Amino acid sequence: DGGITQSPKYLFRKEGQNVTLSCEQNLNHDAMYWYRQDPGQGLRLIYYSQIVNDFQKGDIAEGYSVSREKKESFPLTVTSAQKNPTAFYLCASSTVWQGAYNEQFFGPGTRLTVL
Amino acid sequence: AQSVTQLDSQVPVFEEAPVELRCNYSSSVSVYLFWYVQYPNQGLQLLLKYLSGSTLVESINGFEAEFNKSQTSFHLRKPSVHISDTAEYFCAVSDLPNTGFQKLVFGTGTRLLVSP
């Protein structure tokens, strides 16, 4: 089955530690995205990548880093510089056909809790 | 800049009653409009979308939404809800794409609570 997997589902970290969230897709999509979801705030874009070895900051990139070494993978690192890292993190992917609608497909999410 | 407003953070309703979840957007250009549904501790699933053409769009599970350009609205409706419709619903907007990248701007979500 094609889809997006995120691991782990629940993640706990101590304050001051970096942590990496995994996102893998087998949909052969060129674009991948990371969103953060907080209660009552909807989803906000952290980073996105339209092609391997290239990525751009979204609206709330501070305290986060990403890499895109493979088409299938787009890991997100939450660094100790992120002041409020506790949140639900969603990964998505899409095609990038120019001038056309490119539906974003979402993974099941990772809930990060900072203790 | 685009924005999406979902005024109702929570909508309680009894099973088999009708429901409307409101969504208003702000944009200076033509847009695509979406409704996503999120069940507890899961990712988002696309419920329905307006890209062009008929202003009334329908989903396979009985939801419908109508694009109203003059009122900049895209309200979601269902004539008779089920317990299984209990979830959070997000309205989203994006520009018509000039490039392959489409930025989705989400509303804050409306939690639909269906009780027996």
XYZ file of C-alpha atoms in Angstrom:
231
model
C 0.000 0.000 0.000
C 1.226 3.472 -0.831
C 1.306 6.017 1.907
C 3.200 8.089 4.433
C 4.628 6.700 7.635
C 5.731 8.713 10.626
C 7.603 7.304 13.556
C 7.392 7.152 16.431
C 3.713 7.848 17.151
C 4.523 9.217 20.612
C 7.829 10.757 21.596
C 9.016 12.092 24.906
C 12.125 14.156 25.370
C 13.781 16.044 28.141
C 14.131 19.759 27.891
C 17.361 20.778 26.149
C 17.629 17.671 23.975
C 17.399 17.530 20.202
C 15.024 14.956 18.740
C 14.444 13.752 15.172
C 11.036 12.820 13.790
C 10.916 10.420 10.876
C 8.766 10.765 7.751
C 8.855 8.294 4.868
C 6.650 8.135 1.779
C 6.344 5.582 -1.009
C 4.015 7.635 -3.198
C 6.865 8.754 -5.460
C 6.037 12.370 -4.583
C 8.616 15.074 -5.186
C 7.347 17.471 -2.505
C 7.259 16.891 1.232
C 6.084 19.123 4.077
C 6.206 19.400 7.861
C 3.391 20.986 9.838
C 2.939 21.668 13.501
C -0.501 21.408 15.105
C -1.389 23.013 18.419
C -4.831 22.985 20.044
C -6.944 25.847 18.765
C -4.312 26.996 16.259
C -4.765 24.736 13.280
C -1.751 23.628 11.255
C 1.273 25.781 10.580
C 3.962 25.067 7.990
C 7.468 24.479 9.367
C 9.510 23.447 6.306
C 8.878 22.133 2.836
C 10.925 20.529 0.095
C 10.072 20.317 -3.580
C 13.077 18.284 -4.655
C 15.895 16.234 -3.186
C 18.691 18.257 -1.575
C 16.570 21.415 -1.476
C 14.173 22.757 1.139
C 12.635 26.064 2.209
C 11.495 27.551 5.482
C 7.821 27.800 6.186
C 6.092 30.152 8.592
C 7.567 28.811 11.845
C 10.996 27.360 11.007
C 12.871 28.746 14.005
C 14.181 25.970 16.243
C 13.732 23.282 13.583
C 15.970 21.759 10.917
C 15.377 19.306 8.072
C 17.251 17.344 5.440
C 16.180 15.827 2.132
C 18.862 13.389 1.056
C 16.411 10.911 -0.451
C 13.167 11.434 -2.303
C 11.330 9.140 0.111
C 12.521 10.676 3.363
C 12.189 14.094 5.033
C 13.270 13.938 8.695
C 12.581 16.852 11.025
C 14.877 17.716 13.920
C 13.412 19.655 16.809
C 16.346 21.421 18.398
C 16.791 22.702 21.896
C 16.339 26.207 20.474
C 12.625 25.541 19.913
C 10.981 27.187 22.908
C 7.684 25.315 22.912
C 8.258 21.995 21.163
C 5.341 20.069 22.679
C 2.900 19.613 19.790
C 1.499 17.213 17.217
C 3.704 17.068 14.110
C 2.306 16.124 10.726
C 4.222 15.237 7.589
C 2.676 15.486 4.130
C 3.685 14.885 0.534
C 2.441 15.859 -2.921
C 3.287 15.983 -6.588
C 4.604 19.270 -7.991
C 2.951 19.571 -11.366
C 3.222 23.186 -12.426
C -0.021 25.026 -12.927
C -2.076 22.126 -11.597
C -3.665 21.112 -8.337
C -1.329 18.998 -6.218
C -3.144 17.293 -3.366
C -1.237 16.976 -0.123
C -1.458 13.575 1.562
C -0.842 13.472 5.302
C 0.848 10.967 7.551
C -0.602 9.808 10.897
C 1.476 12.260 12.921
C 3.914 12.177 15.836
C 2.972 13.586 19.213
C 6.022 15.126 20.871
C 5.972 15.879 24.574
C 8.792 17.702 26.304
C 9.120 16.750 29.948
C -1.869 37.290 2.608
C -4.521 34.652 2.876
C -6.356 33.754 6.040
C -9.107 31.379 7.068
C -11.594 31.913 9.872
C -13.528 29.146 11.519
C -15.591 30.949 14.116
C -16.910 27.890 15.908
C -14.291 25.992 17.890
C -16.810 23.330 18.866
C -20.229 22.321 17.547
C -22.301 19.870 19.590
C -25.171 18.177 17.772
C -27.459 15.212 18.240
C -27.304 12.207 15.946
C -29.430 12.520 12.785
C -29.643 16.314 13.150
C -28.321 18.648 10.436
C -25.080 20.526 10.936
C -23.237 23.452 9.386
C -19.579 24.238 10.046
C -18.695 27.736 9.013
C -15.602 28.843 7.096
C -14.739 32.285 5.776
C -11.558 33.148 3.943
C -9.667 36.234 2.950
C -7.672 36.429 -0.250
C -6.990 38.974 -2.970
C -6.638 36.325 -5.669
C -8.548 33.320 -6.901
C -8.274 30.351 -4.584
C -8.759 26.677 -4.105
C -10.764 25.702 -1.009
C -10.651 22.530 1.052
C -12.196 20.767 4.007
C -10.081 18.231 5.868
C -11.225 15.870 8.630
C -9.064 14.633 11.496
C -10.085 11.763 13.750
C -8.446 11.620 17.205
C -4.678 11.153 17.100
C -4.656 10.691 13.347
C -3.502 12.656 10.339
C -5.696 14.763 8.094
C -7.878 13.331 5.347
C -9.204 15.429 2.498
C -12.986 15.542 2.752
C -13.803 17.695 -0.256
C -12.358 20.437 -2.395
C -13.384 23.301 -4.642
C -11.046 23.927 -7.551
C -13.334 25.363 -10.223
C -16.678 24.796 -11.886
C -19.777 24.018 -9.838
C -19.804 25.930 -6.579
C -21.432 23.019 -4.745
C -19.076 20.150 -3.990
C -19.930 16.876 -2.302
C -18.080 14.135 -0.456
C -18.770 10.419 -0.590
C -20.077 10.334 2.988
C -22.831 12.915 2.655
C -21.043 16.186 3.393
C -21.305 19.105 1.008
C -19.830 22.590 0.833
C -20.741 25.598 -1.256
C -18.269 28.166 -2.503
C -19.760 31.640 -2.189
C -17.394 34.157 -3.742
C -19.386 37.259 -2.778
C -19.443 36.234 0.874
C -15.971 34.631 0.743
C -17.361 31.560 2.445
C -17.087 27.802 2.093
C -19.415 26.379 4.746
C -19.613 22.626 5.303
C -23.014 20.995 5.733
C -24.514 17.591 6.345
C -28.279 17.019 6.516
C -28.064 14.146 9.024
C -24.960 13.388 11.112
C -23.804 10.085 12.550
C -21.861 9.329 15.703
C -18.937 8.405 13.467
C -18.770 11.988 12.155
C -17.339 13.082 15.495
C -13.976 14.586 14.553
C -12.163 17.865 14.015
C -12.747 19.622 10.728
C -10.306 22.050 9.144
C -11.020 24.504 6.379
C -8.032 25.461 4.200
C -7.271 27.749 1.282
C -4.498 27.919 -1.286
C -3.677 30.133 -4.237
C -4.084 28.826 -7.731
C -0.653 27.407 -8.460
C 1.752 29.190 -10.764
C 4.473 26.793 -9.725
C 4.215 23.291 -8.325
C 4.173 24.484 -4.726
C 0.824 25.224 -3.164
C 0.841 26.653 0.309
C -2.144 25.543 2.345
C -3.388 28.023 4.930
C -5.524 26.341 7.559
C -8.232 27.578 9.851
C -8.112 26.824 13.553
C -10.495 23.889 13.270
C -14.007 23.043 14.463
C -14.597 20.065 16.693
C -17.875 18.342 15.784
C -19.314 16.394 18.711
C -22.195 14.091 17.808
C -24.115 12.576 20.693
C -26.891 9.959 20.682
